[in-house]
Amino acid sequence: MPKGVEIEDFAAKLDLVCKQLNWSRAKLAQQVGIDKSLAGRWLLGASRPTGNTLMRLNQTLALALPEFTSSCWDLSTEELAARLGVEQAKALPSGKAGNGAAPQGVGSILAGLRTFVRAREGIDVLAGIYCGFYRFWFGSFNNDGSILRRPAWLWREGGAIRFRVGGNTAIYEGECVPTLRGLYLIGETGAFDSMILMQLVGGHARHPNRLSGLIVYQPQGRPEVSVAGTPTVFEFIGPPSSDRAANERTWTQMLSAESAVLVDDKEARGQLPKAVLQMLRPTVGVRRGEKSVDHILTVRLVD
């Protein structure tokens, strides 16, 4: 896979140019001719363009902003702002805000969480704990009682941990915000133009065999439901390769091997450990062995 170019503060500078042009992530992707998720990764600082895509980006920006040239990337953010005639409030790096203004959308969530995490733990440690391939189970958002099994892939990309989950109908990709105890995952898909949010726990400063958590999602085709949540269990399969192409091949294979629908409890019992199946089933109103009752959706750790 081609290596991204080295440009200091690339995300902040690109964000500055996009604000000057009043371009959204989608508009940037459309103008440059790239996928919207890639444009989002550029703006979030999770990825950088290759030599070829940088050339296309430079050509696009030069047409839209006559004062922009490829040498603008060598300027500091402040110098670039002056070159483009951007007011100082716009010149702040992506994820930072001035005059009380807040960054927008997914970027604002990730910026805040990254600041919290990076002040506490290093990405080198956290990537070693979580990166790899997983299978995971969750209750279907169709509310038909079935349990779905899907593949997941977490990998390091620069100073971030990216993830990909999904099956044949939709693949979600986004960024993980890791802590020593677990992960926050925020992703999106172009298939339904929707987001997915997850929180997983179970790391505890070592590579987990299983992570338990919750998926929050806006179900498609169910307008009466504003948001739905379902417990999930991630089970570690193996570490990633140092070869990106090999990892992509593994992911492609997993899309077939690890995608399944378990339509009833009999089928689920044949494939799932008892503790996993119990956790995936609705837990509100369930009386526990210690004679307590769950009155809210409760996700428990699965060893």
PDB file of C-alpha atoms in Angstrom:
ATOM      1  CA  MET A   1       0.000   0.000   0.000  1.00  0.00           C
ATOM      2  CA  PRO A   2       1.479   3.433  -0.947  1.00  0.00           C
ATOM      3  CA  LYS A   3       2.794   5.394   2.000  1.00  0.00           C
ATOM      4  CA  GLY A   4       1.156   8.700   2.912  1.00  0.00           C
ATOM      5  CA  VAL A   5       3.153  11.875   2.339  1.00  0.00           C
ATOM      6  CA  GLU A   6       4.794  13.620   5.295  1.00  0.00           C
ATOM      7  CA  ILE A   7       3.226  17.062   5.755  1.00  0.00           C
ATOM      8  CA  GLU A   8       3.357  18.718   9.154  1.00  0.00           C
ATOM      9  CA  ASP A   9      -0.121  19.550  10.541  1.00  0.00           C
ATOM     10  CA  PHE A  10      -1.717  18.310   7.306  1.00  0.00           C
ATOM     11  CA  ALA A  11      -5.187  17.842   8.827  1.00  0.00           C
ATOM     12  CA  ALA A  12      -5.200  21.335  10.342  1.00  0.00           C
ATOM     13  CA  LYS A  13      -4.069  22.932   7.073  1.00  0.00           C
ATOM     14  CA  LEU A  14      -6.591  20.997   4.982  1.00  0.00           C
ATOM     15  CA  ASP A  15      -9.328  21.879   7.455  1.00  0.00           C
ATOM     16  CA  LEU A  16      -8.350  25.538   7.136  1.00  0.00           C
ATOM     17  CA  VAL A  17      -8.558  25.436   3.331  1.00  0.00           C
ATOM     18  CA  CYS A  18     -11.915  23.626   3.422  1.00  0.00           C
ATOM     19  CA  LYS A  19     -13.329  26.209   5.809  1.00  0.00           C
ATOM     20  CA  GLN A  20     -12.163  28.990   3.497  1.00  0.00           C
ATOM     21  CA  LEU A  21     -13.946  27.255   0.602  1.00  0.00           C
ATOM     22  CA  ASN A  22     -16.934  26.334   2.781  1.00  0.00           C
ATOM     23  CA  TRP A  23     -16.431  22.697   1.786  1.00  0.00           C
ATOM     24  CA  SER A  24     -17.817  19.830   3.802  1.00  0.00           C
ATOM     25  CA  ARG A  25     -16.129  16.449   3.931  1.00  0.00           C
ATOM     26  CA  ALA A  26     -18.534  15.225   1.244  1.00  0.00           C
ATOM     27  CA  LYS A  27     -17.772  18.221  -0.973  1.00  0.00           C
ATOM     28  CA  LEU A  28     -14.023  17.668  -0.579  1.00  0.00           C
ATOM     29  CA  ALA A  29     -14.427  14.011  -1.545  1.00  0.00           C
ATOM     30  CA  GLN A  30     -16.547  14.906  -4.569  1.00  0.00           C
ATOM     31  CA  GLN A  31     -14.129  17.550  -5.841  1.00  0.00           C
ATOM     32  CA  VAL A  32     -10.981  15.428  -5.433  1.00  0.00           C
ATOM     33  CA  GLY A  33     -12.655  12.211  -6.593  1.00  0.00           C
ATOM     34  CA  ILE A  34     -12.065  10.136  -3.468  1.00  0.00           C
ATOM     35  CA  ASP A  35     -14.253   8.195  -1.060  1.00  0.00           C
ATOM     36  CA  LYS A  36     -16.027  10.259   1.584  1.00  0.00           C
ATOM     37  CA  SER A  37     -14.585   8.145   4.395  1.00  0.00           C
ATOM     38  CA  LEU A  38     -11.043   8.837   3.139  1.00  0.00           C
ATOM     39  CA  ALA A  39     -11.726  12.571   3.079  1.00  0.00           C
ATOM     40  CA  GLY A  40     -12.975  12.259   6.648  1.00  0.00           C
ATOM     41  CA  ARG A  41      -9.788  10.483   7.710  1.00  0.00           C
ATOM     42  CA  TRP A  42      -7.690  13.238   6.160  1.00  0.00           C
ATOM     43  CA  LEU A  43      -9.590  15.915   8.068  1.00  0.00           C
ATOM     44  CA  LEU A  44      -9.378  13.958  11.328  1.00  0.00           C
ATOM     45  CA  GLY A  45      -5.640  13.405  10.990  1.00  0.00           C
ATOM     46  CA  ALA A  46      -6.059   9.622  10.826  1.00  0.00           C
ATOM     47  CA  SER A  47      -4.641   9.328   7.296  1.00  0.00           C
ATOM     48  CA  ARG A  48      -2.611  11.296   4.764  1.00  0.00           C
ATOM     49  CA  PRO A  49      -2.733  11.299   0.958  1.00  0.00           C
ATOM     50  CA  THR A  50      -0.306   9.342  -1.187  1.00  0.00           C
ATOM     51  CA  GLY A  51       1.768  11.109  -3.813  1.00  0.00           C
ATOM     52  CA  ASN A  52      -0.872  10.586  -6.507  1.00  0.00           C
ATOM     53  CA  THR A  53      -3.828  11.706  -4.405  1.00  0.00           C
ATOM     54  CA  LEU A  54      -1.849  14.714  -3.135  1.00  0.00           C
ATOM     55  CA  MET A  55      -1.293  15.763  -6.747  1.00  0.00           C
ATOM     56  CA  ARG A  56      -5.037  15.536  -7.409  1.00  0.00           C
ATOM     57  CA  LEU A  57      -5.769  17.435  -4.205  1.00  0.00           C
ATOM     58  CA  ASN A  58      -3.314  20.203  -5.139  1.00  0.00           C
ATOM     59  CA  GLN A  59      -4.839  20.555  -8.608  1.00  0.00           C
ATOM     60  CA  THR A  60      -8.343  20.723  -7.147  1.00  0.00           C
ATOM     61  CA  LEU A  61      -7.428  23.335  -4.532  1.00  0.00           C
ATOM     62  CA  ALA A  62      -5.487  25.463  -7.041  1.00  0.00           C
ATOM     63  CA  LEU A  63      -8.564  25.643  -9.276  1.00  0.00           C
ATOM     64  CA  ALA A  64     -10.801  26.609  -6.367  1.00  0.00           C
ATOM     65  CA  LEU A  65      -8.287  28.986  -4.718  1.00  0.00           C
ATOM     66  CA  PRO A  66      -5.964  30.751  -7.189  1.00  0.00           C
ATOM     67  CA  GLU A  67      -3.673  31.793  -4.319  1.00  0.00           C
ATOM     68  CA  PHE A  68      -3.089  28.147  -3.334  1.00  0.00           C
ATOM     69  CA  THR A  69       0.005  26.312  -4.595  1.00  0.00           C
ATOM     70  CA  SER A  70       1.678  23.061  -3.578  1.00  0.00           C
ATOM     71  CA  SER A  71       4.234  25.085  -1.591  1.00  0.00           C
ATOM     72  CA  CYS A  72       1.434  26.137   0.779  1.00  0.00           C
ATOM     73  CA  TRP A  73       1.827  22.810   2.608  1.00  0.00           C
ATOM     74  CA  ASP A  74       5.310  23.945   3.706  1.00  0.00           C
ATOM     75  CA  LEU A  75       3.874  26.969   5.510  1.00  0.00           C
ATOM     76  CA  SER A  76       2.817  26.964   9.144  1.00  0.00           C
ATOM     77  CA  THR A  77      -0.910  27.051   9.824  1.00  0.00           C
ATOM     78  CA  GLU A  78      -0.681  30.750  10.707  1.00  0.00           C
ATOM     79  CA  GLU A  79       1.321  31.530   7.554  1.00  0.00           C
ATOM     80  CA  LEU A  80      -1.166  29.597   5.437  1.00  0.00           C
ATOM     81  CA  ALA A  81      -4.026  31.541   6.992  1.00  0.00           C
ATOM     82  CA  ALA A  82      -2.282  34.788   6.092  1.00  0.00           C
ATOM     83  CA  ARG A  83      -1.603  33.594   2.530  1.00  0.00           C
ATOM     84  CA  LEU A  84      -5.250  32.693   2.006  1.00  0.00           C
ATOM     85  CA  GLY A  85      -6.564  35.742   3.820  1.00  0.00           C
ATOM     86  CA  VAL A  86      -8.398  33.658   6.393  1.00  0.00           C
ATOM     87  CA  GLU A  87      -9.525  35.300   9.609  1.00  0.00           C
ATOM     88  CA  GLN A  88      -7.678  34.033  12.690  1.00  0.00           C
ATOM     89  CA  ALA A  89     -10.705  32.202  14.128  1.00  0.00           C
ATOM     90  CA  LYS A  90     -10.679  29.938  11.083  1.00  0.00           C
ATOM     91  CA  ALA A  91      -6.966  29.258  11.379  1.00  0.00           C
ATOM     92  CA  LEU A  92      -7.189  27.112  14.495  1.00  0.00           C
ATOM     93  CA  PRO A  93      -6.202  23.458  13.989  1.00  0.00           C
ATOM     94  CA  SER A  94      -8.949  20.917  13.373  1.00  0.00           C
ATOM     95  CA  GLY A  95     -10.585  19.805  16.599  1.00  0.00           C
ATOM     96  CA  LYS A  96      -9.889  23.140  18.345  1.00  0.00           C
ATOM     97  CA  ALA A  97     -12.328  26.002  18.580  1.00  0.00           C
ATOM     98  CA  GLY A  98     -12.165  29.743  19.098  1.00  0.00           C
ATOM     99  CA  ASN A  99     -14.598  32.308  20.502  1.00  0.00           C
ATOM    100  CA  GLY A 100     -16.590  29.533  22.180  1.00  0.00           C
ATOM    101  CA  ALA A 101     -17.333  27.765  18.886  1.00  0.00           C
ATOM    102  CA  ALA A 102     -17.271  23.967  18.909  1.00  0.00           C
ATOM    103  CA  PRO A 103     -16.092  21.619  16.151  1.00  0.00           C
ATOM    104  CA  GLN A 104     -18.933  19.929  14.312  1.00  0.00           C
ATOM    105  CA  GLY A 105     -20.247  16.366  13.994  1.00  0.00           C
ATOM    106  CA  VAL A 106     -18.163  13.240  14.437  1.00  0.00           C
ATOM    107  CA  GLY A 107     -15.012  15.369  14.468  1.00  0.00           C
ATOM    108  CA  SER A 108     -16.078  17.070  17.678  1.00  0.00           C
ATOM    109  CA  ILE A 109     -16.672  13.738  19.417  1.00  0.00           C
ATOM    110  CA  LEU A 110     -13.351  12.284  18.323  1.00  0.00           C
ATOM    111  CA  ALA A 111     -11.396  15.455  19.087  1.00  0.00           C
ATOM    112  CA  GLY A 112     -12.652  15.541  22.660  1.00  0.00           C
ATOM    113  CA  LEU A 113     -12.105  11.848  23.279  1.00  0.00           C
ATOM    114  CA  ARG A 114      -8.613  11.894  21.750  1.00  0.00           C
ATOM    115  CA  THR A 115      -7.591  14.742  24.020  1.00  0.00           C
ATOM    116  CA  PHE A 116      -8.820  12.788  27.049  1.00  0.00           C
ATOM    117  CA  VAL A 117      -7.130   9.540  26.055  1.00  0.00           C
ATOM    118  CA  ARG A 118      -3.774  10.815  24.834  1.00  0.00           C
ATOM    119  CA  ALA A 119      -3.212  12.675  28.058  1.00  0.00           C
ATOM    120  CA  ARG A 120      -3.304   9.348  29.895  1.00  0.00           C
ATOM    121  CA  GLU A 121      -2.007   6.450  27.795  1.00  0.00           C
ATOM    122  CA  GLY A 122       0.281   6.113  24.788  1.00  0.00           C
ATOM    123  CA  ILE A 123      -0.937   4.872  21.421  1.00  0.00           C
ATOM    124  CA  ASP A 124       1.932   2.353  21.271  1.00  0.00           C
ATOM    125  CA  VAL A 125       0.625   0.571  24.366  1.00  0.00           C
ATOM    126  CA  LEU A 126      -3.032   0.775  23.376  1.00  0.00           C
ATOM    127  CA  ALA A 127      -2.503  -0.422  19.805  1.00  0.00           C
ATOM    128  CA  GLY A 128      -0.667  -3.451  21.170  1.00  0.00           C
ATOM    129  CA  ILE A 129      -3.617  -4.281  23.404  1.00  0.00           C
ATOM    130  CA  TYR A 130      -6.447  -4.041  20.887  1.00  0.00           C
ATOM    131  CA  CYS A 131      -5.281  -4.324  17.258  1.00  0.00           C
ATOM    132  CA  GLY A 132      -6.188  -7.522  15.455  1.00  0.00           C
ATOM    133  CA  PHE A 133      -9.067  -9.503  13.983  1.00  0.00           C
ATOM    134  CA  TYR A 134     -12.249 -10.363  15.890  1.00  0.00           C
ATOM    135  CA  ARG A 135     -15.605 -12.035  15.417  1.00  0.00           C
ATOM    136  CA  PHE A 136     -18.500 -10.441  17.257  1.00  0.00           C
ATOM    137  CA  TRP A 137     -22.123 -11.234  18.031  1.00  0.00           C
ATOM    138  CA  PHE A 138     -25.079  -8.934  18.616  1.00  0.00           C
ATOM    139  CA  GLY A 139     -28.857  -8.999  18.559  1.00  0.00           C
ATOM    140  CA  SER A 140     -30.418  -8.097  15.216  1.00  0.00           C
ATOM    141  CA  PHE A 141     -31.741  -4.533  14.992  1.00  0.00           C
ATOM    142  CA  ASN A 142     -34.689  -5.956  13.065  1.00  0.00           C
ATOM    143  CA  ASN A 143     -35.970  -6.978  16.516  1.00  0.00           C
ATOM    144  CA  ASP A 144     -36.752 -10.503  15.293  1.00  0.00           C
ATOM    145  CA  GLY A 145     -34.815 -12.296  18.044  1.00  0.00           C
ATOM    146  CA  SER A 146     -31.989 -13.482  15.809  1.00  0.00           C
ATOM    147  CA  ILE A 147     -28.306 -13.112  16.677  1.00  0.00           C
ATOM    148  CA  LEU A 148     -25.836 -11.945  14.046  1.00  0.00           C
ATOM    149  CA  ARG A 149     -22.165 -12.861  13.797  1.00  0.00           C
ATOM    150  CA  ARG A 150     -19.865 -10.468  11.961  1.00  0.00           C
ATOM    151  CA  PRO A 151     -16.110  -9.868  11.492  1.00  0.00           C
ATOM    152  CA  ALA A 152     -14.140  -6.919  12.873  1.00  0.00           C
ATOM    153  CA  TRP A 153     -10.660  -5.605  12.128  1.00  0.00           C
ATOM    154  CA  LEU A 154      -8.762  -3.071  14.241  1.00  0.00           C
ATOM    155  CA  TRP A 155      -5.464  -1.650  12.998  1.00  0.00           C
ATOM    156  CA  ARG A 156      -3.065   1.168  13.739  1.00  0.00           C
ATOM    157  CA  GLU A 157      -2.842   4.013  11.249  1.00  0.00           C
ATOM    158  CA  GLY A 158      -0.382   6.694  12.282  1.00  0.00           C
ATOM    159  CA  GLY A 159      -1.386   8.022  15.677  1.00  0.00           C
ATOM    160  CA  ALA A 160      -4.850   6.460  15.569  1.00  0.00           C
ATOM    161  CA  ILE A 161      -6.538   3.056  15.729  1.00  0.00           C
ATOM    162  CA  ARG A 162      -8.977   2.478  12.877  1.00  0.00           C
ATOM    163  CA  PHE A 163     -11.665  -0.206  12.683  1.00  0.00           C
ATOM    164  CA  ARG A 164     -13.863  -1.950  10.149  1.00  0.00           C
ATOM    165  CA  VAL A 165     -16.925  -4.053  10.962  1.00  0.00           C
ATOM    166  CA  GLY A 166     -19.837  -5.390   8.974  1.00  0.00           C
ATOM    167  CA  GLY A 167     -21.119  -7.959   6.560  1.00  0.00           C
ATOM    168  CA  ASN A 168     -22.445  -8.322   3.045  1.00  0.00           C
ATOM    169  CA  THR A 169     -25.046  -5.549   3.247  1.00  0.00           C
ATOM    170  CA  ALA A 170     -23.016  -2.781   4.891  1.00  0.00           C
ATOM    171  CA  ILE A 171     -19.485  -2.194   6.141  1.00  0.00           C
ATOM    172  CA  TYR A 172     -18.837   0.431   8.783  1.00  0.00           C
ATOM    173  CA  GLU A 173     -15.444   2.063   9.108  1.00  0.00           C
ATOM    174  CA  GLY A 174     -14.235   4.599  11.627  1.00  0.00           C
ATOM    175  CA  GLU A 175     -11.885   5.371  14.452  1.00  0.00           C
ATOM    176  CA  CYS A 176     -11.395   3.774  17.865  1.00  0.00           C
ATOM    177  CA  VAL A 177     -10.697   5.864  20.924  1.00  0.00           C
ATOM    178  CA  PRO A 178      -8.881   3.437  23.248  1.00  0.00           C
ATOM    179  CA  THR A 179      -8.275   3.425  26.982  1.00  0.00           C
ATOM    180  CA  LEU A 180      -6.644   0.777  29.133  1.00  0.00           C
ATOM    181  CA  ARG A 181     -10.097  -0.521  30.151  1.00  0.00           C
ATOM    182  CA  GLY A 182     -11.769  -0.574  26.768  1.00  0.00           C
ATOM    183  CA  LEU A 183     -12.698   1.149  23.525  1.00  0.00           C
ATOM    184  CA  TYR A 184     -15.050   3.746  22.098  1.00  0.00           C
ATOM    185  CA  LEU A 185     -15.795   3.104  18.401  1.00  0.00           C
ATOM    186  CA  ILE A 186     -17.422   5.663  16.117  1.00  0.00           C
ATOM    187  CA  GLY A 187     -18.020   4.690  12.499  1.00  0.00           C
ATOM    188  CA  GLU A 188     -20.173   5.264   9.461  1.00  0.00           C
ATOM    189  CA  THR A 189     -21.208   3.635   6.215  1.00  0.00           C
ATOM    190  CA  GLY A 190     -22.016   5.053   2.825  1.00  0.00           C
ATOM    191  CA  ALA A 191     -24.534   2.266   2.196  1.00  0.00           C
ATOM    192  CA  PHE A 192     -27.172   3.738   4.524  1.00  0.00           C
ATOM    193  CA  ASP A 193     -25.544   7.122   5.239  1.00  0.00           C
ATOM    194  CA  SER A 194     -25.675   6.242   8.935  1.00  0.00           C
ATOM    195  CA  MET A 195     -23.442   6.086  11.994  1.00  0.00           C
ATOM    196  CA  ILE A 196     -22.782   3.378  14.545  1.00  0.00           C
ATOM    197  CA  LEU A 197     -21.488   3.852  18.079  1.00  0.00           C
ATOM    198  CA  MET A 198     -19.970   1.195  20.340  1.00  0.00           C
ATOM    199  CA  GLN A 199     -18.428   1.043  23.771  1.00  0.00           C
ATOM    200  CA  LEU A 200     -16.463  -2.087  24.660  1.00  0.00           C
ATOM    201  CA  VAL A 201     -14.771  -3.002  27.939  1.00  0.00           C
ATOM    202  CA  GLY A 202     -12.504  -5.811  29.050  1.00  0.00           C
ATOM    203  CA  GLY A 203      -8.975  -4.754  28.085  1.00  0.00           C
ATOM    204  CA  HIS A 204      -7.548  -4.014  31.534  1.00  0.00           C
ATOM    205  CA  ALA A 205      -4.047  -3.275  30.157  1.00  0.00           C
ATOM    206  CA  ARG A 206      -3.661  -6.626  28.382  1.00  0.00           C
ATOM    207  CA  HIS A 207      -4.866  -8.115  25.113  1.00  0.00           C
ATOM    208  CA  PRO A 208      -8.427  -9.315  25.771  1.00  0.00           C
ATOM    209  CA  ASN A 209      -9.805 -12.665  24.713  1.00  0.00           C
ATOM    210  CA  ARG A 210     -13.265 -11.106  24.785  1.00  0.00           C
ATOM    211  CA  LEU A 211     -14.676  -7.593  24.982  1.00  0.00           C
ATOM    212  CA  SER A 212     -18.255  -6.939  26.112  1.00  0.00           C
ATOM    213  CA  GLY A 213     -20.186  -3.833  25.272  1.00  0.00           C
ATOM    214  CA  LEU A 214     -23.091  -2.066  23.681  1.00  0.00           C
ATOM    215  CA  ILE A 215     -23.907  -1.047  20.104  1.00  0.00           C
ATOM    216  CA  VAL A 216     -26.106   2.019  19.597  1.00  0.00           C
ATOM    217  CA  TYR A 217     -27.671   2.522  16.187  1.00  0.00           C
ATOM    218  CA  GLN A 218     -30.556   4.123  14.279  1.00  0.00           C
ATOM    219  CA  PRO A 219     -32.323   1.105  12.715  1.00  0.00           C
ATOM    220  CA  GLN A 220     -33.011   1.467   9.005  1.00  0.00           C
ATOM    221  CA  GLY A 221     -36.602   0.981   7.876  1.00  0.00           C
ATOM    222  CA  ARG A 222     -38.016   1.495  11.396  1.00  0.00           C
ATOM    223  CA  PRO A 223     -38.952   5.202  11.548  1.00  0.00           C
ATOM    224  CA  GLU A 224     -40.844   4.681  14.810  1.00  0.00           C
ATOM    225  CA  VAL A 225     -37.539   3.889  16.584  1.00  0.00           C
ATOM    226  CA  SER A 226     -35.307   6.897  17.266  1.00  0.00           C
ATOM    227  CA  VAL A 227     -32.385   4.824  18.515  1.00  0.00           C
ATOM    228  CA  ALA A 228     -31.788   1.205  19.524  1.00  0.00           C
ATOM    229  CA  GLY A 229     -29.105  -0.513  21.564  1.00  0.00           C
ATOM    230  CA  THR A 230     -28.004  -4.122  21.783  1.00  0.00           C
ATOM    231  CA  PRO A 231     -25.334  -5.927  23.816  1.00  0.00           C
ATOM    232  CA  THR A 232     -22.365  -7.284  21.898  1.00  0.00           C
ATOM    233  CA  VAL A 233     -19.404  -9.587  22.521  1.00  0.00           C
ATOM    234  CA  PHE A 234     -16.145  -9.339  20.557  1.00  0.00           C
ATOM    235  CA  GLU A 235     -13.925 -12.435  20.512  1.00  0.00           C
ATOM    236  CA  PHE A 236     -10.274 -12.129  19.506  1.00  0.00           C
ATOM    237  CA  ILE A 237      -9.174 -14.307  16.562  1.00  0.00           C
ATOM    238  CA  GLY A 238      -5.605 -13.237  15.885  1.00  0.00           C
ATOM    239  CA  PRO A 239      -3.131 -10.359  15.499  1.00  0.00           C
ATOM    240  CA  PRO A 240      -2.758  -8.354  12.286  1.00  0.00           C
ATOM    241  CA  SER A 241       0.105  -8.812   9.850  1.00  0.00           C
ATOM    242  CA  SER A 242       2.685  -6.103   9.211  1.00  0.00           C
ATOM    243  CA  ASP A 243       1.656  -6.396   5.542  1.00  0.00           C
ATOM    244  CA  ARG A 244      -1.435  -4.289   4.787  1.00  0.00           C
ATOM    245  CA  ALA A 245      -2.257  -6.297   1.643  1.00  0.00           C
ATOM    246  CA  ALA A 246      -2.245  -9.519   3.668  1.00  0.00           C
ATOM    247  CA  ASN A 247      -4.606  -7.945   6.201  1.00  0.00           C
ATOM    248  CA  GLU A 248      -6.970  -6.879   3.416  1.00  0.00           C
ATOM    249  CA  ARG A 249      -7.020 -10.469   2.132  1.00  0.00           C
ATOM    250  CA  THR A 250      -7.753 -11.763   5.631  1.00  0.00           C
ATOM    251  CA  TRP A 251     -10.609  -9.279   5.948  1.00  0.00           C
ATOM    252  CA  THR A 252     -12.097 -10.387   2.620  1.00  0.00           C
ATOM    253  CA  GLN A 253     -11.977 -14.022   3.729  1.00  0.00           C
ATOM    254  CA  MET A 254     -13.576 -13.166   7.072  1.00  0.00           C
ATOM    255  CA  LEU A 255     -16.510 -11.434   5.383  1.00  0.00           C
ATOM    256  CA  SER A 256     -17.626 -14.885   4.239  1.00  0.00           C
ATOM    257  CA  ALA A 257     -16.318 -17.078   7.048  1.00  0.00           C
ATOM    258  CA  GLU A 258     -17.512 -14.946   9.965  1.00  0.00           C
ATOM    259  CA  SER A 259     -20.855 -13.634   8.674  1.00  0.00           C
ATOM    260  CA  ALA A 260     -23.844 -15.626   9.897  1.00  0.00           C
ATOM    261  CA  VAL A 261     -27.393 -15.313  11.231  1.00  0.00           C
ATOM    262  CA  LEU A 262     -28.367 -17.525  14.182  1.00  0.00           C
ATOM    263  CA  VAL A 263     -32.136 -17.542  13.865  1.00  0.00           C
ATOM    264  CA  ASP A 264     -33.095 -19.165  17.161  1.00  0.00           C
ATOM    265  CA  ASP A 265     -31.727 -20.224  20.549  1.00  0.00           C
ATOM    266  CA  LYS A 266     -31.232 -23.821  19.449  1.00  0.00           C
ATOM    267  CA  GLU A 267     -28.900 -22.754  16.660  1.00  0.00           C
ATOM    268  CA  ALA A 268     -27.213 -20.179  18.895  1.00  0.00           C
ATOM    269  CA  ARG A 269     -26.548 -22.732  21.650  1.00  0.00           C
ATOM    270  CA  GLY A 270     -24.693 -24.864  19.135  1.00  0.00           C
ATOM    271  CA  GLN A 271     -22.249 -22.074  18.313  1.00  0.00           C
ATOM    272  CA  LEU A 272     -22.031 -19.753  21.315  1.00  0.00           C
ATOM    273  CA  PRO A 273     -20.672 -20.260  24.827  1.00  0.00           C
ATOM    274  CA  LYS A 274     -23.511 -20.168  27.356  1.00  0.00           C
ATOM    275  CA  ALA A 275     -22.207 -17.008  29.017  1.00  0.00           C
ATOM    276  CA  VAL A 276     -22.121 -15.171  25.684  1.00  0.00           C
ATOM    277  CA  LEU A 277     -25.650 -16.235  24.737  1.00  0.00           C
ATOM    278  CA  GLN A 278     -27.036 -15.172  28.115  1.00  0.00           C
ATOM    279  CA  MET A 279     -25.462 -11.742  27.798  1.00  0.00           C
ATOM    280  CA  LEU A 280     -26.766 -11.174  24.272  1.00  0.00           C
ATOM    281  CA  ARG A 281     -30.380 -11.870  25.167  1.00  0.00           C
ATOM    282  CA  PRO A 282     -32.551  -9.015  26.487  1.00  0.00           C
ATOM    283  CA  THR A 283     -31.561  -8.343  30.090  1.00  0.00           C
ATOM    284  CA  VAL A 284     -34.175  -5.839  31.268  1.00  0.00           C
ATOM    285  CA  GLY A 285     -36.376  -7.360  33.947  1.00  0.00           C
ATOM    286  CA  VAL A 286     -34.197 -10.458  34.304  1.00  0.00           C
ATOM    287  CA  ARG A 287     -33.861 -11.838  37.829  1.00  0.00           C
ATOM    288  CA  ARG A 288     -30.268 -12.687  38.631  1.00  0.00           C
ATOM    289  CA  GLY A 289     -28.972 -15.535  40.761  1.00  0.00           C
ATOM    290  CA  GLU A 290     -28.214 -13.167  43.629  1.00  0.00           C
ATOM    291  CA  LYS A 291     -31.968 -12.311  43.627  1.00  0.00           C
ATOM    292  CA  SER A 292     -31.450  -8.862  42.140  1.00  0.00           C
ATOM    293  CA  VAL A 293     -33.365  -7.643  39.098  1.00  0.00           C
ATOM    294  CA  ASP A 294     -32.013  -5.629  36.173  1.00  0.00           C
ATOM    295  CA  HIS A 295     -34.368  -2.714  35.577  1.00  0.00           C
ATOM    296  CA  ILE A 296     -32.152  -1.178  32.912  1.00  0.00           C
ATOM    297  CA  LEU A 297     -30.252  -2.702  29.992  1.00  0.00           C
ATOM    298  CA  THR A 298     -27.171  -4.115  31.720  1.00  0.00           C
ATOM    299  CA  VAL A 299     -24.096  -5.369  29.887  1.00  0.00           C
ATOM    300  CA  ARG A 300     -21.951  -7.743  31.938  1.00  0.00           C
ATOM    301  CA  LEU A 301     -18.376  -8.839  31.400  1.00  0.00           C
ATOM    302  CA  VAL A 302     -17.990 -12.191  29.651  1.00  0.00           C
ATOM    303  CA  ASP A 303     -14.804 -14.091  30.490  1.00  0.00           C
TER     304      ASP A 303
END
